PDB file of C-alpha atoms in Angstrom:
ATOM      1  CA  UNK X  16       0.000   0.000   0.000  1.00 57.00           C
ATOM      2  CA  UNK X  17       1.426   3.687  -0.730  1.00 68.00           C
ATOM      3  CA  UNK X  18       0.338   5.985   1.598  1.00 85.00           C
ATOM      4  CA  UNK X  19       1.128   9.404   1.345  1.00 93.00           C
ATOM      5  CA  UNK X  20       0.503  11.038   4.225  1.00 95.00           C
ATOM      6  CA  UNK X  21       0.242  15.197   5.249  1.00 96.00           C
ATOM      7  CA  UNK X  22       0.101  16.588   8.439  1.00 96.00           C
ATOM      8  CA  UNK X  23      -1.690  18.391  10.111  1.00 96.00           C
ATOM      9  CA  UNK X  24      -5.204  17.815   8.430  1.00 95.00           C
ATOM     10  CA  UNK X  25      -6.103  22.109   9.431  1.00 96.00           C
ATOM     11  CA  UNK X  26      -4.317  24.596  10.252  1.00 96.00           C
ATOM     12  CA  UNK X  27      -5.301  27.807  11.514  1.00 97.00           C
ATOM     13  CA  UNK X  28      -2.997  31.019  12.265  1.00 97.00           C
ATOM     14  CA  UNK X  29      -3.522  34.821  12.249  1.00 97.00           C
ATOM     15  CA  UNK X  30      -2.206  37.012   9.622  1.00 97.00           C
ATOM     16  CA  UNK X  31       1.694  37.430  10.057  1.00 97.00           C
ATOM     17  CA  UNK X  32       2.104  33.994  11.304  1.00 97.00           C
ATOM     18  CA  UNK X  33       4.789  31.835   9.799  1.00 96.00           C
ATOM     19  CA  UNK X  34       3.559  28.226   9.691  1.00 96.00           C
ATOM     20  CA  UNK X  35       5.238  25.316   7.905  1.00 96.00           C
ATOM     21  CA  UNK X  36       3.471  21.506   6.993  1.00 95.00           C
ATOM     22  CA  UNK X  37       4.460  17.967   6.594  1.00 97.00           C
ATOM     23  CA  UNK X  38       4.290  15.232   3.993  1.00 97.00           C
ATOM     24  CA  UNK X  39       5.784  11.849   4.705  1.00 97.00           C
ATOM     25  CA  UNK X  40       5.820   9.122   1.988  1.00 95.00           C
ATOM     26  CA  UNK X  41       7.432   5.786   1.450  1.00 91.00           C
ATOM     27  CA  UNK X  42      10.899   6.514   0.013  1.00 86.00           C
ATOM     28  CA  UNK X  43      11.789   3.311  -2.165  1.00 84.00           C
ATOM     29  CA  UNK X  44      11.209   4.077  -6.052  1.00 82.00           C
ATOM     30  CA  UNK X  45      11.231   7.586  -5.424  1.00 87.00           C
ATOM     31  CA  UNK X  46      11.224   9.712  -8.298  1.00 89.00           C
ATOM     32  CA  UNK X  47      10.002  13.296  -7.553  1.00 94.00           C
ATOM     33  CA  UNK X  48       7.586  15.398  -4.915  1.00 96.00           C
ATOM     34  CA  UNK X  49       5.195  17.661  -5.988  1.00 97.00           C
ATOM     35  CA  UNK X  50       3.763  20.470  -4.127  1.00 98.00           C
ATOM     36  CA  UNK X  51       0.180  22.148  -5.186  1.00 98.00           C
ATOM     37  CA  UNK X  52      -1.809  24.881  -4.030  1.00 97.00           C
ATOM     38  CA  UNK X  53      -5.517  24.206  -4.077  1.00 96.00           C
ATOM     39  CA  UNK X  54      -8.059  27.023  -3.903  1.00 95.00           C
ATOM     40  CA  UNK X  55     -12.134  26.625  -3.255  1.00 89.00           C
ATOM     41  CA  UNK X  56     -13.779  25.904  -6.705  1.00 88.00           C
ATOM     42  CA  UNK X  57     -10.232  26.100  -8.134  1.00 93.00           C
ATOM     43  CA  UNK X  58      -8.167  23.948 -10.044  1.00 94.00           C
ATOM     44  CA  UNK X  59      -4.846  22.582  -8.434  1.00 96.00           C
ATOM     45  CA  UNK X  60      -1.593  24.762  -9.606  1.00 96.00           C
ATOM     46  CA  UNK X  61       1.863  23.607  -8.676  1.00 96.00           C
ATOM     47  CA  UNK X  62       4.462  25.381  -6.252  1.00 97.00           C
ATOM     48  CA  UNK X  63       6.764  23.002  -6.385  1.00 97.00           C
ATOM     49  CA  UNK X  64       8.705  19.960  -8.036  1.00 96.00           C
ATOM     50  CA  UNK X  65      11.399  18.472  -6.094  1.00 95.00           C
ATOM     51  CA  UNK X  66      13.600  15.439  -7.305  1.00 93.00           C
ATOM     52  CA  UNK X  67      16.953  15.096  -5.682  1.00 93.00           C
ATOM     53  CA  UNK X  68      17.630  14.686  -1.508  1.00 93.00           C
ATOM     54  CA  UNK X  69      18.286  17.905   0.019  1.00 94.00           C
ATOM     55  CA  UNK X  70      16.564  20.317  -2.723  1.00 94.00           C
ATOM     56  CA  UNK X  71      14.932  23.417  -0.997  1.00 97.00           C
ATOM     57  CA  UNK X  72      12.931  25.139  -3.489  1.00 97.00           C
ATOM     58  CA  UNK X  73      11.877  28.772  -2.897  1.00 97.00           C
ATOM     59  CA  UNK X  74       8.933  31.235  -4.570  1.00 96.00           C
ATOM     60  CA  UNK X  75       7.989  34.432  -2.609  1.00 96.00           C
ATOM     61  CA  UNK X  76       7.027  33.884   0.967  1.00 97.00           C
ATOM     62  CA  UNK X  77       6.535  29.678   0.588  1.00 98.00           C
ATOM     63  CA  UNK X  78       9.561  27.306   0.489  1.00 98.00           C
ATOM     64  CA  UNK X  79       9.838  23.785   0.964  1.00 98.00           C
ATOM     65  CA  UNK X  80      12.731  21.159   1.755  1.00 98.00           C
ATOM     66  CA  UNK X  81      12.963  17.385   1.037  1.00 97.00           C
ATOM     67  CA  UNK X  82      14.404  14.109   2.588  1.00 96.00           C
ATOM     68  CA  UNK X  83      14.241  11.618   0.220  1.00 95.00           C
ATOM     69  CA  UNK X  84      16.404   9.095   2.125  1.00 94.00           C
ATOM     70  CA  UNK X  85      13.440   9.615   5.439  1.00 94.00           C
ATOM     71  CA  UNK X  86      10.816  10.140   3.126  1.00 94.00           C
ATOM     72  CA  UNK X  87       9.668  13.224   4.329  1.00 96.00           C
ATOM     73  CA  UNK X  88       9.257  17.223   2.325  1.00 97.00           C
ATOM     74  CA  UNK X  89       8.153  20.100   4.620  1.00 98.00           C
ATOM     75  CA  UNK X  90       6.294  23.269   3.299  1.00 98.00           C
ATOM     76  CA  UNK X  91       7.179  26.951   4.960  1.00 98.00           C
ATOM     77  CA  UNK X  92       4.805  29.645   4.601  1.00 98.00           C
ATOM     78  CA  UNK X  93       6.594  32.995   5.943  1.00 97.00           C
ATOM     79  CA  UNK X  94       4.350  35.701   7.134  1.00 97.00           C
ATOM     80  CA  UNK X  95       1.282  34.703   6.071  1.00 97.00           C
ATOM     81  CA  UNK X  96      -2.127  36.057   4.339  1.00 97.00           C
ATOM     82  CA  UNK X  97      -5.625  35.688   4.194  1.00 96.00           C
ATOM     83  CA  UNK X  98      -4.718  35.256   0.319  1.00 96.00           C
ATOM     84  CA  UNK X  99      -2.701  31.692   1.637  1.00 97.00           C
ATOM     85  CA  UNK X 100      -5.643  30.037   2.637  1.00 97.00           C
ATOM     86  CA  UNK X 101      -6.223  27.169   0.645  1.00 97.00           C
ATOM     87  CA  UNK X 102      -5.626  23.420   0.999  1.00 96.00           C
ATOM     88  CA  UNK X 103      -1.827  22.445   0.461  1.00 97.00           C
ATOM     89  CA  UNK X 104      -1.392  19.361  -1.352  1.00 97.00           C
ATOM     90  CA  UNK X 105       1.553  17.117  -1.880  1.00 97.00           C
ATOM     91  CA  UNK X 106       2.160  14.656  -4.566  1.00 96.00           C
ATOM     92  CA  UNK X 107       4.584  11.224  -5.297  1.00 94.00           C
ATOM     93  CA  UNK X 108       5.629  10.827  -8.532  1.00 90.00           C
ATOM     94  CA  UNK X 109       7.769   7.024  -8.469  1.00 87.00           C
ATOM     95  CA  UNK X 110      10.161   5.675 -10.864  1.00 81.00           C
ATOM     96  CA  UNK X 111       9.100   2.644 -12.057  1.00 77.00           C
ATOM     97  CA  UNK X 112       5.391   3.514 -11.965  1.00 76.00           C
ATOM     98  CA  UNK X 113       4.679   7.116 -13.143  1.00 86.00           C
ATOM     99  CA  UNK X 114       1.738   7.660 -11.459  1.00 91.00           C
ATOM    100  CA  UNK X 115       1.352  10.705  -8.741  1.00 93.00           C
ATOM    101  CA  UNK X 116      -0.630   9.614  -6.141  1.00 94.00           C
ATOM    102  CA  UNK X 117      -1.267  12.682  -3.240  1.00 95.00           C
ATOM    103  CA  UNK X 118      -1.926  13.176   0.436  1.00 95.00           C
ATOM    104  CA  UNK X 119      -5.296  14.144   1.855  1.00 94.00           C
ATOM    105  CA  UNK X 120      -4.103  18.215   2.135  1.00 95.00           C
ATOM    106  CA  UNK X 121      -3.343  20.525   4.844  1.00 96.00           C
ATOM    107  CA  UNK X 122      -5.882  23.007   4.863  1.00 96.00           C
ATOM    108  CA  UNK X 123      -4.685  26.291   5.914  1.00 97.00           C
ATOM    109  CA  UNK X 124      -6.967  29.327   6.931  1.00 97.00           C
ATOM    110  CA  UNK X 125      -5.335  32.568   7.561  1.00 97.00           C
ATOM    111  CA  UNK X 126      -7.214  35.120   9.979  1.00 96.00           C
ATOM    112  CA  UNK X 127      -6.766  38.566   9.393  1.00 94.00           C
TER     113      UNK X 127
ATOM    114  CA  UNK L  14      -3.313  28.189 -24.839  1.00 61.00           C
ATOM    115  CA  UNK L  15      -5.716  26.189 -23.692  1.00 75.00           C
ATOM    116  CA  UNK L  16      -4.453  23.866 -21.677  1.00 95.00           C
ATOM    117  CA  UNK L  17      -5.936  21.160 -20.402  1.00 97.00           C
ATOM    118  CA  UNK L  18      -9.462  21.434 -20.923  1.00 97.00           C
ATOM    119  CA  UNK L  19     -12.401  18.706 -19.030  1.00 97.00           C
ATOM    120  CA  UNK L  20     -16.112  18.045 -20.914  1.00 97.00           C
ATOM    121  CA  UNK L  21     -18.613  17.951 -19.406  1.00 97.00           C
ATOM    122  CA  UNK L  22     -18.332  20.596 -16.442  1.00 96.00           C
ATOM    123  CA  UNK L  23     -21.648  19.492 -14.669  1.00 96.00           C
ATOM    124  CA  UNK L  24     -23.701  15.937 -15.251  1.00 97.00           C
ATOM    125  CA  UNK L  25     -26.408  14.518 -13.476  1.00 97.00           C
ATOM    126  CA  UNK L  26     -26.735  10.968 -14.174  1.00 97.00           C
ATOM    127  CA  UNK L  27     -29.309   8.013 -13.065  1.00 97.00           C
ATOM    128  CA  UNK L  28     -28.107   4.876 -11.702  1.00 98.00           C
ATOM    129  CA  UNK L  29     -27.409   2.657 -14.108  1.00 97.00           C
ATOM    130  CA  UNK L  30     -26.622   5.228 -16.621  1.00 97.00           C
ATOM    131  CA  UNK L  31     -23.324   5.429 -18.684  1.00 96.00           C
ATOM    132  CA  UNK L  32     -21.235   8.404 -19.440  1.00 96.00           C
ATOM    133  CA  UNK L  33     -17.739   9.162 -20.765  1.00 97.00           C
ATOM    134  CA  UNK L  34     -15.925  12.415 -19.635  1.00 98.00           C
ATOM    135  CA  UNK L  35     -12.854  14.168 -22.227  1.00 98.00           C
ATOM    136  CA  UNK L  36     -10.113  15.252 -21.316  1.00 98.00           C
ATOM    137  CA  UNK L  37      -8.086  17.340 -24.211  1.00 98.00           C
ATOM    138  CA  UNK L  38      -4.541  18.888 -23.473  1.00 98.00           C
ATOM    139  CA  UNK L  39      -3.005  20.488 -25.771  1.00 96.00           C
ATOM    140  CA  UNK L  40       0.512  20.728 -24.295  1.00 96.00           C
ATOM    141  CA  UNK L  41       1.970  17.595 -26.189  1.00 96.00           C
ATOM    142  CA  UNK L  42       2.363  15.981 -22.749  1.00 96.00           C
ATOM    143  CA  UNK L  43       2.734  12.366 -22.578  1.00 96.00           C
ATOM    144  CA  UNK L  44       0.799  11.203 -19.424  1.00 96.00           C
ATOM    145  CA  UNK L  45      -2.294  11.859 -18.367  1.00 98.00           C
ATOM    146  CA  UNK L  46      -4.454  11.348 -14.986  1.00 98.00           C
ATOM    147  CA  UNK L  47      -7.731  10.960 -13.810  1.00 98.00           C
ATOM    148  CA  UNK L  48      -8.558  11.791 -10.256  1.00 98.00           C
ATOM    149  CA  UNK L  49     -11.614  11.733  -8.130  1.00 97.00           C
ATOM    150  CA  UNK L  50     -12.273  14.756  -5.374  1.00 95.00           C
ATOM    151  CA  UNK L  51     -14.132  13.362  -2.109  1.00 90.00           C
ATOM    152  CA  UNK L  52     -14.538  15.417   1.113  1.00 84.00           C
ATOM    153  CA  UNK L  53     -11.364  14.811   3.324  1.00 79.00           C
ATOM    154  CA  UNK L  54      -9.740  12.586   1.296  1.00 82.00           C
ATOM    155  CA  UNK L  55      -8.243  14.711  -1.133  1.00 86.00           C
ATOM    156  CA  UNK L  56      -7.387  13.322  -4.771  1.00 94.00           C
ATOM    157  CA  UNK L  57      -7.542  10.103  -5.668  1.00 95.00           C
ATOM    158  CA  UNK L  58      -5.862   8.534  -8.344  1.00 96.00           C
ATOM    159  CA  UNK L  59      -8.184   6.408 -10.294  1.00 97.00           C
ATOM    160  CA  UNK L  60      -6.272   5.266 -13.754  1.00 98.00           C
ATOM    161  CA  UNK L  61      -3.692   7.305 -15.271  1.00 97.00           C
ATOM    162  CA  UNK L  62      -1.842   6.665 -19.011  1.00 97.00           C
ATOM    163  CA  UNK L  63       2.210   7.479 -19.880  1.00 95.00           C
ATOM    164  CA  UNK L  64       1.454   7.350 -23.488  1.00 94.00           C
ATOM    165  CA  UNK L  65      -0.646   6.836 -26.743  1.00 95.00           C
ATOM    166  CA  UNK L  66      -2.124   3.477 -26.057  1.00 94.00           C
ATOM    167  CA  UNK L  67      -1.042   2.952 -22.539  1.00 95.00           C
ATOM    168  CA  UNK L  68      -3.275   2.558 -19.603  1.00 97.00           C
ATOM    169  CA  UNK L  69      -2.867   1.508 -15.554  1.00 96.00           C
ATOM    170  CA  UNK L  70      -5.315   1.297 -12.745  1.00 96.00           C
ATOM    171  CA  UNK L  71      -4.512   3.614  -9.802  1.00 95.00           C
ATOM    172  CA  UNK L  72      -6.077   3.532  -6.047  1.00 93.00           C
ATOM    173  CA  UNK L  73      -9.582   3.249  -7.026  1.00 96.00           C
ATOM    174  CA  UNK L  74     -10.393   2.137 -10.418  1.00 97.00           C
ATOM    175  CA  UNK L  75     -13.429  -0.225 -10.222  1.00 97.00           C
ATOM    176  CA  UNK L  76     -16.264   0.831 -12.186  1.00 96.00           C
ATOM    177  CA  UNK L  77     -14.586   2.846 -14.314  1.00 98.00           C
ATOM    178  CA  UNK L  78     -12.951   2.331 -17.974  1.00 97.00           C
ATOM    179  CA  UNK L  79     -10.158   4.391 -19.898  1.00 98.00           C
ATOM    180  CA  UNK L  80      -8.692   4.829 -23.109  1.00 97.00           C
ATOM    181  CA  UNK L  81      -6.193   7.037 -24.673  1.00 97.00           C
ATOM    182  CA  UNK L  82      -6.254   6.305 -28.536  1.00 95.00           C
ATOM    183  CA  UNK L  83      -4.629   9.870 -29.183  1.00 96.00           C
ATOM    184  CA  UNK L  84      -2.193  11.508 -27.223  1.00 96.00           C
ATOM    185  CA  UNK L  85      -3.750  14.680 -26.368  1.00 97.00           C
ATOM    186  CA  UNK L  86      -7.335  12.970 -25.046  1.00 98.00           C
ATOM    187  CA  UNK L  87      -8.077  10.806 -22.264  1.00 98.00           C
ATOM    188  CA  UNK L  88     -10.994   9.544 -21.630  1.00 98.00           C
ATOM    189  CA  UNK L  89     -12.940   8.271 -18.078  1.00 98.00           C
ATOM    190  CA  UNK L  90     -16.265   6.051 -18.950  1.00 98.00           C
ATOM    191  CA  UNK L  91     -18.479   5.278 -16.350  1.00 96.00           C
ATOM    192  CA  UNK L  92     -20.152   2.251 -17.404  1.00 92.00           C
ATOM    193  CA  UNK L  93     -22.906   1.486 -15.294  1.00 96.00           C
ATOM    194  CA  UNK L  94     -22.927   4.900 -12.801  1.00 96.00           C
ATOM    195  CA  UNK L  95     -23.436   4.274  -8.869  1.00 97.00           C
ATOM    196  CA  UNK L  96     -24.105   6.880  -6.622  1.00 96.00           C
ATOM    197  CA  UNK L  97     -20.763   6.020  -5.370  1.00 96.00           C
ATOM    198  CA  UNK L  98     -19.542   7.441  -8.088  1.00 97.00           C
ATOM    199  CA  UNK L  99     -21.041  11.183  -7.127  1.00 97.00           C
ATOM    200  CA  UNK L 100     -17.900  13.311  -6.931  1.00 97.00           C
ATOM    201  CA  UNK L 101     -15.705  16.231  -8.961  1.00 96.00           C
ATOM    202  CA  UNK L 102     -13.294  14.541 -11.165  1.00 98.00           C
ATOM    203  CA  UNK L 103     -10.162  16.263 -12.392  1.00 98.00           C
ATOM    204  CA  UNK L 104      -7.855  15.367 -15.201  1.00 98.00           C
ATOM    205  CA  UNK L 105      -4.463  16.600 -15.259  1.00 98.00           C
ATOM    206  CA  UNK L 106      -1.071  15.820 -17.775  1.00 97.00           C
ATOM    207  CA  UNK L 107       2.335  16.524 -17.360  1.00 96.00           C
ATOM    208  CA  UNK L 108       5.681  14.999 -18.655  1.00 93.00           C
ATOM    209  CA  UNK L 109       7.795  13.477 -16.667  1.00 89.00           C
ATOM    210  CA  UNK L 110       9.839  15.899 -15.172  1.00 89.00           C
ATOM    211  CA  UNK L 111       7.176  18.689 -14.998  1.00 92.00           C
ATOM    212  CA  UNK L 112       4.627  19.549 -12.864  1.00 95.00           C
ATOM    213  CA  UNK L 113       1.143  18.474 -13.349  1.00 96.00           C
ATOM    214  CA  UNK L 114      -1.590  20.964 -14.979  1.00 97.00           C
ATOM    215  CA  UNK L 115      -5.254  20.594 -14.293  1.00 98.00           C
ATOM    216  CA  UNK L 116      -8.391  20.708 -15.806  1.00 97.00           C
ATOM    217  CA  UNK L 117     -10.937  22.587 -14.616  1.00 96.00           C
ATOM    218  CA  UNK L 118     -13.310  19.792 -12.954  1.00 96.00           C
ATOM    219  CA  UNK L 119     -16.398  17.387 -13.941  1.00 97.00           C
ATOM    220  CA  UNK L 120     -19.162  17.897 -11.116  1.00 96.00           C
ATOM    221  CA  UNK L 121     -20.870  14.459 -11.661  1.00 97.00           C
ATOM    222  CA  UNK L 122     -24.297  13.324  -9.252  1.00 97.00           C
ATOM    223  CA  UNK L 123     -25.347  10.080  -9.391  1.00 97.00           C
ATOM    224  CA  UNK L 124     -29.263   9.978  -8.252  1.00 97.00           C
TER     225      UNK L 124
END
């Protein structure tokens, strides 16, 4: 079974806040990590594709770091906005497979 | 650029019923996804495709077909709908070192 796994499941902090997420997957036939952001009645858009062990990836205010050798990829949000809230996806791309199978979100509500 | 575009955007279906959703992406990508949307449990892969011809079941494919006889459509059938099968279902392609683009959702009710 592949579980993909994010933590928490909701997350809320006031504006200004700097908050950061989990994802933990299995790490054999690892391949890449994907990170989306996923508004209300939105489509998924990506933040993020990571591939090798110790890539930190950077855009604006969110960042994210992986451990592909743990099986693990956390997601930094500095400062953040009412415009942040959304539900934070992650996604497991494997080598042998090609699929992308995702966690169940961390969905984030910012307070003004 | 359109992207990757889903058909229909709403359906309401009877039990029983059958129905085939498009996907068209016009990016030249070479895999393609289908993905259910149920509350809490986020997306769930139900087949996907890495090429013309090429299909493979995900984490929930019973009850539903695919086939990808040209590269830029992929389609879901629903053979025999269930209300089960009520949910938003997304399509998305990417190659294999990109990131994944979505379409913009099928809203299907099974009564």
């Amino acid at each position: 079974i592949l579980n993909v796994e994010q933590s928490p499941q909701s997350l809320h902090v006031q504006e200004g806040d700097s908050t950061n997420f989990t994802c933990s997957f299995p790490s054999s036939n690892f391949y890449a990590l994907h990170w989306y952001r996923w508004e209300t009645a939105k489509s998924p858009e990506a933040l993020f594709v990571m591939t090798l062990n110790g890539d930190e990836k950077k855009k604006g205010r969110i960042s994210a770091t992986l451990n592909t050798k743990e099986g693990y990829s956390y997601l930094y949000i500095k400062g953040s906005q009412p415009e942040d809230s959304a539900t934070y996806l992650c996604a497991l791309g494997r080598v042998y497979n090609n699929d992308m199978r995702f966690g169940a979100g961390t969905r984030l509500t910012v307070k003004p | 650029n359109a992207g990757v575009t889903q058909t229909p955007k709403f359906r309401v279906l009877k039990t029983g019923q059958s129905m085939t959703l498009l996907c068209a992406q016009d990016m030249n990508h070479e895999y393609m996804y289908w993905y259910r949307q149920d509350p809490g449990m986020g997306l769930r892969l139900i087949h996907y495709s890495v090429g013309e011809g090429t299909t493979a079941k995900g984490e929930v494919p019973d009850g539903y077909n695919v086939s990808r006889l040209k590269k830029q459509n992929f389609l879901l059938g629903l053979e025999s709908a269930a209300p089960s099968q009520t949910s938003v279902y997304f399509c998305a392609s990417r190659t294999r070192d990109s990131e994944a683009f979505f379409g913009q959702g099928t809203r299907l009710t099974v009564v």
